PDB file of N, CA, C and O in Angstrom:
ATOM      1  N   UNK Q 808       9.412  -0.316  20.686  1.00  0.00           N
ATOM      2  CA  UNK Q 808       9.587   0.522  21.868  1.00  0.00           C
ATOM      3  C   UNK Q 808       8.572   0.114  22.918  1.00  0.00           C
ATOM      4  O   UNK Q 808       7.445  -0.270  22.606  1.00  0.00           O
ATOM      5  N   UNK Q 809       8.898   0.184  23.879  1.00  0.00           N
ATOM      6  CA  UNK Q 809       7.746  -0.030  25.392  1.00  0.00           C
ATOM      7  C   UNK Q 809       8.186   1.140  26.117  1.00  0.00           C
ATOM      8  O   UNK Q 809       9.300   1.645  26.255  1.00  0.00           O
ATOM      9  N   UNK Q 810       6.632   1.556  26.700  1.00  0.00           N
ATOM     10  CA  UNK Q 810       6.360   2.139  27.863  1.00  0.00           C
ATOM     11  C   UNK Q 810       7.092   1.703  28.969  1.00  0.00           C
ATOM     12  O   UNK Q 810       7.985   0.868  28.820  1.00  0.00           O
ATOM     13  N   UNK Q 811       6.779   2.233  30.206  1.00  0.00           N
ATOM     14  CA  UNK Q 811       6.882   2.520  31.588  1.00  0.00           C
ATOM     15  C   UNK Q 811       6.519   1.309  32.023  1.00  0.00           C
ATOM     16  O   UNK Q 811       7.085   0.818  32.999  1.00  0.00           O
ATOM     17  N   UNK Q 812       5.529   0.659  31.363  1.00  0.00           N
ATOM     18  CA  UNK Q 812       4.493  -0.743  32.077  1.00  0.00           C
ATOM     19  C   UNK Q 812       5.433  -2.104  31.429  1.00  0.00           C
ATOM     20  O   UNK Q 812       5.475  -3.240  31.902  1.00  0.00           O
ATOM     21  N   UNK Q 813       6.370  -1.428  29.836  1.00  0.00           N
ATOM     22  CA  UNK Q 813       6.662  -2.975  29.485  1.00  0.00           C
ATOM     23  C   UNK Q 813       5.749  -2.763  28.514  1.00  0.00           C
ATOM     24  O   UNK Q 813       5.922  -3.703  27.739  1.00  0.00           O
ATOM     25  N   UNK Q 814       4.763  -1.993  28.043  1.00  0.00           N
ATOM     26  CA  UNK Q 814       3.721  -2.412  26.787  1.00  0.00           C
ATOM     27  C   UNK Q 814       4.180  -2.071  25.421  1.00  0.00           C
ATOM     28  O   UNK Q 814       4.482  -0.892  25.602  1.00  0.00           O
ATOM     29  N   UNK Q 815       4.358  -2.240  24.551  1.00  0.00           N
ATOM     30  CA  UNK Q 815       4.320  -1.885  23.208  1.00  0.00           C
ATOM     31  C   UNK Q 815       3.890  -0.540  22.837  1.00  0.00           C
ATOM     32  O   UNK Q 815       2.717  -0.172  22.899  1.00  0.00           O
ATOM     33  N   UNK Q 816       5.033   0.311  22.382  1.00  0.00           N
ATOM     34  CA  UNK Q 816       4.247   1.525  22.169  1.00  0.00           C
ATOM     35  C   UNK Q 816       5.116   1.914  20.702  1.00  0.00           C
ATOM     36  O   UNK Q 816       6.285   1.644  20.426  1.00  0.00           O
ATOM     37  N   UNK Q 817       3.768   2.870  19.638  1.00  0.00           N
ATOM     38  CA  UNK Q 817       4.495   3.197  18.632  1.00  0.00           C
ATOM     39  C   UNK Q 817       4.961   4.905  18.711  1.00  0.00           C
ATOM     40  O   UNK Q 817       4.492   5.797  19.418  1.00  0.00           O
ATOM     41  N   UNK Q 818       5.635   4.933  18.089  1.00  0.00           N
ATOM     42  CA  UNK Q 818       6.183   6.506  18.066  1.00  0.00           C
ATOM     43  C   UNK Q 818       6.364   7.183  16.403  1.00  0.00           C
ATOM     44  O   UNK Q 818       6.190   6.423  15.450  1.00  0.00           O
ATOM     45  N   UNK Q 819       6.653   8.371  16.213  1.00  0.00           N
ATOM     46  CA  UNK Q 819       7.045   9.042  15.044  1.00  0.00           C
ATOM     47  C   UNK Q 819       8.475   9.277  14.995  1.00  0.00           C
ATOM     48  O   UNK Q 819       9.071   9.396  16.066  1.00  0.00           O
ATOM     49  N   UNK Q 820       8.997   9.346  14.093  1.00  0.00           N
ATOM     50  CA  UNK Q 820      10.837   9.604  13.672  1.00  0.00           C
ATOM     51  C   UNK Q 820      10.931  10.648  12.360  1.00  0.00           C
ATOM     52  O   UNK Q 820      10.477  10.226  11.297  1.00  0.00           O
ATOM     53  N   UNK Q 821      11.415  11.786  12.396  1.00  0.00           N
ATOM     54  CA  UNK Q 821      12.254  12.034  11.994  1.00  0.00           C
ATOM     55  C   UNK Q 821      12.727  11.759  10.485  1.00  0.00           C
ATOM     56  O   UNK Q 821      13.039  10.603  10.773  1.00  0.00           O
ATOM     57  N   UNK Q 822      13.024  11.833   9.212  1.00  0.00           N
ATOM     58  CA  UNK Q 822      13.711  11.308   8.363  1.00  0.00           C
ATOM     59  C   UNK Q 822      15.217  10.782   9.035  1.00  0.00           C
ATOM     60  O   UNK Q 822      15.566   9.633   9.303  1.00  0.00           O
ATOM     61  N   UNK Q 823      15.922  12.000   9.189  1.00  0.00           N
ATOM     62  CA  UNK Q 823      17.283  11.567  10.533  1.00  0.00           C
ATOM     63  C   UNK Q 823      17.446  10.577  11.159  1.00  0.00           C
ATOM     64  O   UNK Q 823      18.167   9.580  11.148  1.00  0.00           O
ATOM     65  N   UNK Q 824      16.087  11.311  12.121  1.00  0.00           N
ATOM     66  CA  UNK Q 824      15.921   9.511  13.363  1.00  0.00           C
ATOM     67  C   UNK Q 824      15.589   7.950  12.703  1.00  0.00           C
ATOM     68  O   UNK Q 824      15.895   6.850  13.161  1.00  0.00           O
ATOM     69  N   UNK Q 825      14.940   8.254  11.610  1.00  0.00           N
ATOM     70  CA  UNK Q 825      14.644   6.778  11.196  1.00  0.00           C
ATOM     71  C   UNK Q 825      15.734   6.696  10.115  1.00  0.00           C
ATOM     72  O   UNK Q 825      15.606   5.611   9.549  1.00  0.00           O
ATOM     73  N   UNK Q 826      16.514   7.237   9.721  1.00  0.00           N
ATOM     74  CA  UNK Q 826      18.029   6.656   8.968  1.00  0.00           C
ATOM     75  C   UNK Q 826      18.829   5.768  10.148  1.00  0.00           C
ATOM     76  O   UNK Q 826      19.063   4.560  10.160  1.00  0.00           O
ATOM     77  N   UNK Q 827      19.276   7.155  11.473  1.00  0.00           N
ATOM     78  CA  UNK Q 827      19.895   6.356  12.304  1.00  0.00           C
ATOM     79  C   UNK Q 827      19.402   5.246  13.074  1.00  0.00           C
ATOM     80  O   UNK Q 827      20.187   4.464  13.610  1.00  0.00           O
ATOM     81  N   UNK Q 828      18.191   5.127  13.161  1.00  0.00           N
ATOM     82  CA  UNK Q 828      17.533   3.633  13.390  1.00  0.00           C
ATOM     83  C   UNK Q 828      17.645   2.743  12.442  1.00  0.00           C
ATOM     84  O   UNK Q 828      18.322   1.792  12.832  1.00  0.00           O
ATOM     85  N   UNK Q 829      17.253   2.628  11.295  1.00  0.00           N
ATOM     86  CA  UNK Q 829      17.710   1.857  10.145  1.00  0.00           C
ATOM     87  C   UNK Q 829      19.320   1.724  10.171  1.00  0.00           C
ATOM     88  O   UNK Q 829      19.639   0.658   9.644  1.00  0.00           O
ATOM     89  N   UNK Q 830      20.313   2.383  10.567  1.00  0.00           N
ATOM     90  CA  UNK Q 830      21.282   2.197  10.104  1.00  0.00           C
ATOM     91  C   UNK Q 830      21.887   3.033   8.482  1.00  0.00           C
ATOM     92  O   UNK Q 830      22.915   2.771   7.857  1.00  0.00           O
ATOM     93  N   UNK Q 831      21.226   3.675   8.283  1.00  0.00           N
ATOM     94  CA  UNK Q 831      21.211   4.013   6.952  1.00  0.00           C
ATOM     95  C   UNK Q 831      21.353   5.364   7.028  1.00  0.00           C
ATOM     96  O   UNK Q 831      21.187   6.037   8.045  1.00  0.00           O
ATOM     97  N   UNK Q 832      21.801   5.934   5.463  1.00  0.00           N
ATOM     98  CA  UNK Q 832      22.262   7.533   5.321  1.00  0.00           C
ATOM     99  C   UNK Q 832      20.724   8.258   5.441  1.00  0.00           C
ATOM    100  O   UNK Q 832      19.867   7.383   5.563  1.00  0.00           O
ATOM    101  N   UNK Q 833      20.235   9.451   5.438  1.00  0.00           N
ATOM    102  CA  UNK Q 833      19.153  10.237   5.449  1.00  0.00           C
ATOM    103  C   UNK Q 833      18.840  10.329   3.692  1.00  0.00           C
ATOM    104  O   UNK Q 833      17.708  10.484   3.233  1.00  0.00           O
ATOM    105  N   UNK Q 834      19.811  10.227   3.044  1.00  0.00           N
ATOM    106  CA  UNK Q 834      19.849   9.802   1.276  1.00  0.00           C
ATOM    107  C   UNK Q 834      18.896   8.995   1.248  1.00  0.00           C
ATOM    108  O   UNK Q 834      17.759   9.314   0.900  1.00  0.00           O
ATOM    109  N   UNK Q 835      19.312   7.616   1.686  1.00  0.00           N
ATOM    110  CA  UNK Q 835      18.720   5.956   1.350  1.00  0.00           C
ATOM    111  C   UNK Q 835      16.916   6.537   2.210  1.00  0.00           C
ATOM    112  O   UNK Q 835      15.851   6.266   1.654  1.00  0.00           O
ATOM    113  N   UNK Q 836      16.959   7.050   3.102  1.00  0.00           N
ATOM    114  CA  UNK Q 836      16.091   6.695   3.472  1.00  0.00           C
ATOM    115  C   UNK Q 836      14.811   7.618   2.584  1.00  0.00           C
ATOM    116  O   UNK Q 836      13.706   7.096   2.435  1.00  0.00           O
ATOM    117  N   UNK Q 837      15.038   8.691   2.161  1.00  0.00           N
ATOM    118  CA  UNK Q 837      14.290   9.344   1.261  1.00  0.00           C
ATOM    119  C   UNK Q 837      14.172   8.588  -0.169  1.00  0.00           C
ATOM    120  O   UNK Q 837      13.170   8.827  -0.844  1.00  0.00           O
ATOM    121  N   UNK Q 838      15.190   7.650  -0.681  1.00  0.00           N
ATOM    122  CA  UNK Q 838      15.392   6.604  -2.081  1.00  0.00           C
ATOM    123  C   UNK Q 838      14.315   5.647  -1.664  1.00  0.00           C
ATOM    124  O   UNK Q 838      13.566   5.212  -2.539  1.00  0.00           O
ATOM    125  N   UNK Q 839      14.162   5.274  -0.413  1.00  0.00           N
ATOM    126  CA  UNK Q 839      13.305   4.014  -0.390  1.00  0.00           C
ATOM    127  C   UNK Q 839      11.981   4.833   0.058  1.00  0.00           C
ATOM    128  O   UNK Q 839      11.074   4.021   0.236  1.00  0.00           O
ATOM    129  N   UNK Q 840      11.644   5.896   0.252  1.00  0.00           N
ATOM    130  CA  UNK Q 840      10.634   6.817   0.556  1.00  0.00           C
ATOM    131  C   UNK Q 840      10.018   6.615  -1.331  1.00  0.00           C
ATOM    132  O   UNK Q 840       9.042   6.011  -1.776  1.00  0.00           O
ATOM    133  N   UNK Q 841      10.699   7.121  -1.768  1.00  0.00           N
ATOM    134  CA  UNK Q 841      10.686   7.762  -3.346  1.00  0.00           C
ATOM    135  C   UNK Q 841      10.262   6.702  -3.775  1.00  0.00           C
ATOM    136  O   UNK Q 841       9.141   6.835  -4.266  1.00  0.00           O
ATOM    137  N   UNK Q 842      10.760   5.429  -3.823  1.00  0.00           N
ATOM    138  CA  UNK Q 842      10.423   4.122  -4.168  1.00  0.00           C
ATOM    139  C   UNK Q 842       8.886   3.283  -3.829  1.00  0.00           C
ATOM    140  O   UNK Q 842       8.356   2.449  -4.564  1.00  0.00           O
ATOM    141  N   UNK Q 843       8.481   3.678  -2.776  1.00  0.00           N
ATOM    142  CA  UNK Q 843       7.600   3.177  -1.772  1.00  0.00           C
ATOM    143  C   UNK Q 843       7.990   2.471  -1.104  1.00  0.00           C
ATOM    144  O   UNK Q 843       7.037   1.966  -0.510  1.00  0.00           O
ATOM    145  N   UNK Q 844       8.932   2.048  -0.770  1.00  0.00           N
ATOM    146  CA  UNK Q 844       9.298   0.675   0.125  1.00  0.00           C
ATOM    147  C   UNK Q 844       9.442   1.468   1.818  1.00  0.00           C
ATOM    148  O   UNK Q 844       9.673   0.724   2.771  1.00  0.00           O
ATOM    149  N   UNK Q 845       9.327   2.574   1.985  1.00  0.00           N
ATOM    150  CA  UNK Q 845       8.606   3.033   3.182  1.00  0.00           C
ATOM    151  C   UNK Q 845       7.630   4.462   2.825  1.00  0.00           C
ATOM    152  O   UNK Q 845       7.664   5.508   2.177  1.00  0.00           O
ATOM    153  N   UNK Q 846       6.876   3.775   3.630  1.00  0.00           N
ATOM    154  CA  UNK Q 846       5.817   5.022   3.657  1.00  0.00           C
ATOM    155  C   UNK Q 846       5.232   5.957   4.730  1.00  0.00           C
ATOM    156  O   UNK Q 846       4.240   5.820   5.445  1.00  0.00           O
ATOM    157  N   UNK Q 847       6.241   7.063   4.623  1.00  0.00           N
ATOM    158  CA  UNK Q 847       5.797   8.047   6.082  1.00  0.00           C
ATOM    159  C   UNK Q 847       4.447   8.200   6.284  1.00  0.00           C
ATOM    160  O   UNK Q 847       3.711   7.754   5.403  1.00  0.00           O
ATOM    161  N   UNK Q 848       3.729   8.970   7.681  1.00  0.00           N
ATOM    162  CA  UNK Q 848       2.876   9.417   7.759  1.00  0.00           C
ATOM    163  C   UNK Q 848       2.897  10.999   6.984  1.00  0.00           C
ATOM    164  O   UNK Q 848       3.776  11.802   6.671  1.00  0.00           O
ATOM    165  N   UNK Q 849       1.446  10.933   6.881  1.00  0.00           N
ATOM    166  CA  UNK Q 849       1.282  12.406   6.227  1.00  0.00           C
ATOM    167  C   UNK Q 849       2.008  13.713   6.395  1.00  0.00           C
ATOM    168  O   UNK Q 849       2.157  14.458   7.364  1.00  0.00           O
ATOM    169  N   UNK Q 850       2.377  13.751   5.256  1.00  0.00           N
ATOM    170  CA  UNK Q 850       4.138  15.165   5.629  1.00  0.00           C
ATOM    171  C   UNK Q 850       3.174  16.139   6.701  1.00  0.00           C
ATOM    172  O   UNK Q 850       1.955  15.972   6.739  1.00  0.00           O
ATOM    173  N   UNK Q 851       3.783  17.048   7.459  1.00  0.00           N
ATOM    174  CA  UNK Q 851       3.024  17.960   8.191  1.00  0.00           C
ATOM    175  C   UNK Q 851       3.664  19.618   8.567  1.00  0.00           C
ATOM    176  O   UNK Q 851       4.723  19.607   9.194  1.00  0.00           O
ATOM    177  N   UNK Q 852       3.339  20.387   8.374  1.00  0.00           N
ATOM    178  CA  UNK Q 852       3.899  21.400   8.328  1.00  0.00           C
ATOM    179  C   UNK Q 852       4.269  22.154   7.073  1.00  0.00           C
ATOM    180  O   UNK Q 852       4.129  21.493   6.044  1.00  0.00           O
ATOM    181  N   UNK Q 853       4.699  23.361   6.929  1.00  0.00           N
ATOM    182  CA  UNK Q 853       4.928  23.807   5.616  1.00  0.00           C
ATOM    183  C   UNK Q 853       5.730  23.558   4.673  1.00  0.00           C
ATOM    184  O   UNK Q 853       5.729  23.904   3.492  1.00  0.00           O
ATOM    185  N   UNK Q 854       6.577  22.791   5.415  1.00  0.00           N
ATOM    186  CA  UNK Q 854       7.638  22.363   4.591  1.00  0.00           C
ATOM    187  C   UNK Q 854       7.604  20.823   4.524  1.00  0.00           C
ATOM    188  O   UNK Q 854       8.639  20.171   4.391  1.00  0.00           O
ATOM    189  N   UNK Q 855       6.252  20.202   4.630  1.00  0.00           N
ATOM    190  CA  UNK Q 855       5.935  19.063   4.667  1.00  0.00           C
ATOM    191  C   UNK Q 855       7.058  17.720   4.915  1.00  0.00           C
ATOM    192  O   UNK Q 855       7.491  16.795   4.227  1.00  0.00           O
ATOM    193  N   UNK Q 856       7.230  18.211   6.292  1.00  0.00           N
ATOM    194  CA  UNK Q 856       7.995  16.681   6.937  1.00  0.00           C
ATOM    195  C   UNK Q 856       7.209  15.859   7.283  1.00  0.00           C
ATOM    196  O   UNK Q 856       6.216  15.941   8.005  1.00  0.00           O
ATOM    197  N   UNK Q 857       8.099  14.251   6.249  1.00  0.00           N
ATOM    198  CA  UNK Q 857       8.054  13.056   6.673  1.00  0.00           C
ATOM    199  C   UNK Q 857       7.919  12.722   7.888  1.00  0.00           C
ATOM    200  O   UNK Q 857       8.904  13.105   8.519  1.00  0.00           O
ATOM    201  N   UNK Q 858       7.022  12.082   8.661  1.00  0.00           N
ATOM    202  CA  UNK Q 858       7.576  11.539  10.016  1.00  0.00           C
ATOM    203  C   UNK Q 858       7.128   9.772   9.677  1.00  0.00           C
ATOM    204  O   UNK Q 858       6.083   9.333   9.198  1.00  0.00           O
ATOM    205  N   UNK Q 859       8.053   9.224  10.022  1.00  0.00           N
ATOM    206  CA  UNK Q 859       8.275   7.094  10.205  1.00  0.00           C
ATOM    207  C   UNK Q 859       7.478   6.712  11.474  1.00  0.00           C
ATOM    208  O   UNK Q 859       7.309   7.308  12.537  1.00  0.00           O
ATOM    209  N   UNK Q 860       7.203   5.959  11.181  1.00  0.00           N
ATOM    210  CA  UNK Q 860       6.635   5.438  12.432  1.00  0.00           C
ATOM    211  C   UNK Q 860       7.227   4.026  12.481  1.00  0.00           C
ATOM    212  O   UNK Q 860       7.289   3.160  11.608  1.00  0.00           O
ATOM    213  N   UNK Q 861       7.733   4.046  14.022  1.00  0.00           N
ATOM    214  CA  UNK Q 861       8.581   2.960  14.687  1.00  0.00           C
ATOM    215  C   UNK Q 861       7.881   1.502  14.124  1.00  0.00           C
ATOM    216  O   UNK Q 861       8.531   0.685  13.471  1.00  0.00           O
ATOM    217  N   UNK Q 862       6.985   1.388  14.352  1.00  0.00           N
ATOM    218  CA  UNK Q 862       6.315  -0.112  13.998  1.00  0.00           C
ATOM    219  C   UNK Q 862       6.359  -0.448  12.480  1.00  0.00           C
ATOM    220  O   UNK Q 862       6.467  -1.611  12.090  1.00  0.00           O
ATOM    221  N   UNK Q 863       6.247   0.921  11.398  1.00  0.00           N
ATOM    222  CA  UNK Q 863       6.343   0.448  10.196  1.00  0.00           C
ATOM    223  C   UNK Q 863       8.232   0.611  10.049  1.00  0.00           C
ATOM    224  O   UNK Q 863       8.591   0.479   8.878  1.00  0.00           O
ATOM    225  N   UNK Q 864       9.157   0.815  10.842  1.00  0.00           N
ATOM    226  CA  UNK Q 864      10.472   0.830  10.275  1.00  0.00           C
ATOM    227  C   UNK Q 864      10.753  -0.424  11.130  1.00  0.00           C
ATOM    228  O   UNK Q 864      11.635  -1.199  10.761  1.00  0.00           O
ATOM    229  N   UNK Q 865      10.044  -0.660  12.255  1.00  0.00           N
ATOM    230  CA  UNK Q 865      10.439  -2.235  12.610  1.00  0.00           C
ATOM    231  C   UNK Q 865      10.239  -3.408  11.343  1.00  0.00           C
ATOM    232  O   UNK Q 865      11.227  -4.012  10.924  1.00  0.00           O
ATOM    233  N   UNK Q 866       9.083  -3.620  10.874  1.00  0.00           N
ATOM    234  CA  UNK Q 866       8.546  -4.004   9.458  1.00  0.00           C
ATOM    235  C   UNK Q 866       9.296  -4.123   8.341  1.00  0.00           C
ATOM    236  O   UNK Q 866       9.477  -5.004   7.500  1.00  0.00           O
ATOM    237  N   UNK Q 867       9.783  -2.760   8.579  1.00  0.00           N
ATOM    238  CA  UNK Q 867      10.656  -2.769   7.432  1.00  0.00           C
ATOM    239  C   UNK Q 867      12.371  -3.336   7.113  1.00  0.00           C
ATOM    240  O   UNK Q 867      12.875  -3.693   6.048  1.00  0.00           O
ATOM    241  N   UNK Q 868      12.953  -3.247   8.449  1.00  0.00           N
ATOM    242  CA  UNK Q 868      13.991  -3.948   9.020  1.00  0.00           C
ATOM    243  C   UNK Q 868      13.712  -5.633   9.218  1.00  0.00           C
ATOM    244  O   UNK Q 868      14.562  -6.456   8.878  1.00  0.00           O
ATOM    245  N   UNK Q 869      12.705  -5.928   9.678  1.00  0.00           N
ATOM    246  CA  UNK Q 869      12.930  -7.356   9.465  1.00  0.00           C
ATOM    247  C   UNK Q 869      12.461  -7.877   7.801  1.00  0.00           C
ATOM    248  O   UNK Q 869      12.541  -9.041   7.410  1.00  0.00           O
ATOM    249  N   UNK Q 870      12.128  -7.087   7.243  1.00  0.00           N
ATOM    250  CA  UNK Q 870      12.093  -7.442   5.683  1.00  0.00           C
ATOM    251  C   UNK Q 870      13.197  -7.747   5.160  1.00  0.00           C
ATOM    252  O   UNK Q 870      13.475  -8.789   4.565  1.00  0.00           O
ATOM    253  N   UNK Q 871      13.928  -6.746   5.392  1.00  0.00           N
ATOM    254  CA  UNK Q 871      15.379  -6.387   4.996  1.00  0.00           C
ATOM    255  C   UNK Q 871      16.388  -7.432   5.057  1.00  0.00           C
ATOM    256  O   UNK Q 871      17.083  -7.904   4.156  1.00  0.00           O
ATOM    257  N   UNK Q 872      16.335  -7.678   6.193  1.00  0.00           N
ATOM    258  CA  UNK Q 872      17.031  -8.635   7.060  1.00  0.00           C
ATOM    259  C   UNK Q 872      16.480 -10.250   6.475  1.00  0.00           C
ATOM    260  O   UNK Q 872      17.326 -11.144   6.496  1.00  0.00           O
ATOM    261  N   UNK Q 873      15.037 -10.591   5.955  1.00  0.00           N
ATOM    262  CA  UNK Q 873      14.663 -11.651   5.387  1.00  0.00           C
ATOM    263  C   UNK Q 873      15.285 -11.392   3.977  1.00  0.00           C
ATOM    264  O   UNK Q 873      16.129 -12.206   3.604  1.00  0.00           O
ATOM    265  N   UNK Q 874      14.996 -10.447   3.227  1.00  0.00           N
ATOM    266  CA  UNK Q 874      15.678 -10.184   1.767  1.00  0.00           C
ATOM    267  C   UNK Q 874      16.962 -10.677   1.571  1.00  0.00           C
ATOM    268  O   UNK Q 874      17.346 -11.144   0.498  1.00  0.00           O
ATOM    269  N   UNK Q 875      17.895 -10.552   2.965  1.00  0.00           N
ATOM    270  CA  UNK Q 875      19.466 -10.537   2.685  1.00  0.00           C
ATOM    271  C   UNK Q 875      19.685 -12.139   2.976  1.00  0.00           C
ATOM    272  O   UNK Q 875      20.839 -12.565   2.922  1.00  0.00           O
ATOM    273  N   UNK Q 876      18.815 -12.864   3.223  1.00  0.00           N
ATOM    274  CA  UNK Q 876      19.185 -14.404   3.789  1.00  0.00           C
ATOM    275  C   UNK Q 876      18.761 -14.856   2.278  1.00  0.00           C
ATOM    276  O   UNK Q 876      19.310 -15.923   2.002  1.00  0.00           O
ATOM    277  N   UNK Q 877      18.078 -14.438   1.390  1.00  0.00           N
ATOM    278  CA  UNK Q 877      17.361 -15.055   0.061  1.00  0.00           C
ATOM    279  C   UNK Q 877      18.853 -15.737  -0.657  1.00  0.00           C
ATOM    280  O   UNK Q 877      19.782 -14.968  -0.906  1.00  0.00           O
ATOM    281  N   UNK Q 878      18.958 -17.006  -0.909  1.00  0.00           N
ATOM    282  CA  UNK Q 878      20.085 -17.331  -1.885  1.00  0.00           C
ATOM    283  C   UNK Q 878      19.631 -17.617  -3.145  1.00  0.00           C
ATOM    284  O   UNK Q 878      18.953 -18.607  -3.418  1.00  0.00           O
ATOM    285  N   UNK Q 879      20.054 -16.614  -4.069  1.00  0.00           N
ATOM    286  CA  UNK Q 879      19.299 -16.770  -5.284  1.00  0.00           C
ATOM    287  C   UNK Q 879      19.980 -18.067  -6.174  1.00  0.00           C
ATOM    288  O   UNK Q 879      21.172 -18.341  -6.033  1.00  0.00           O
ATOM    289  N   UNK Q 880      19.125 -18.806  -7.072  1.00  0.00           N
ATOM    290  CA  UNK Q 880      19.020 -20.095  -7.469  1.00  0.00           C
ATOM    291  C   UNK Q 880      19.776 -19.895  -9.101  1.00  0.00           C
ATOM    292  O   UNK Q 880      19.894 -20.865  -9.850  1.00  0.00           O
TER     293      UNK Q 880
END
């Protein structure tokens, strides 16, 4: 994401928002939560919501995207 200037900026998401950024169900994205293969910031509130942060689901999408080119031998 960028600012107003064009700079690089990170943000928080949502479980929701970072499924529909991923592309993915709000399911998968709590499975790969559960897994570790993403790791929210510190739940917050009483009912302790997840929030993603844009730079670690960018991270995590181009992983993804390297994983799926792998031709296994």
């Amino acid at each position: 994401l960028t600012n107003s200037k064009g700079k690089m900026t990170s943000r928080t998401m949502l479980a929701q928002e970072a499924a529909a950024y991923l592309g993915a169900s709000v399911d998968q994205v709590r499975r790969w939560t559960r897994k570790g293969r993403l790791n929210p910031e510190k739940p917050y509130g009483k009912h302790g919501v997840s929030l993603y942060d844009t730079d670690d689901l960018e991270l995590f999408k181009a992983a993804e995207a390297a994983e799926d080119q792998v031709v296994p031998i």
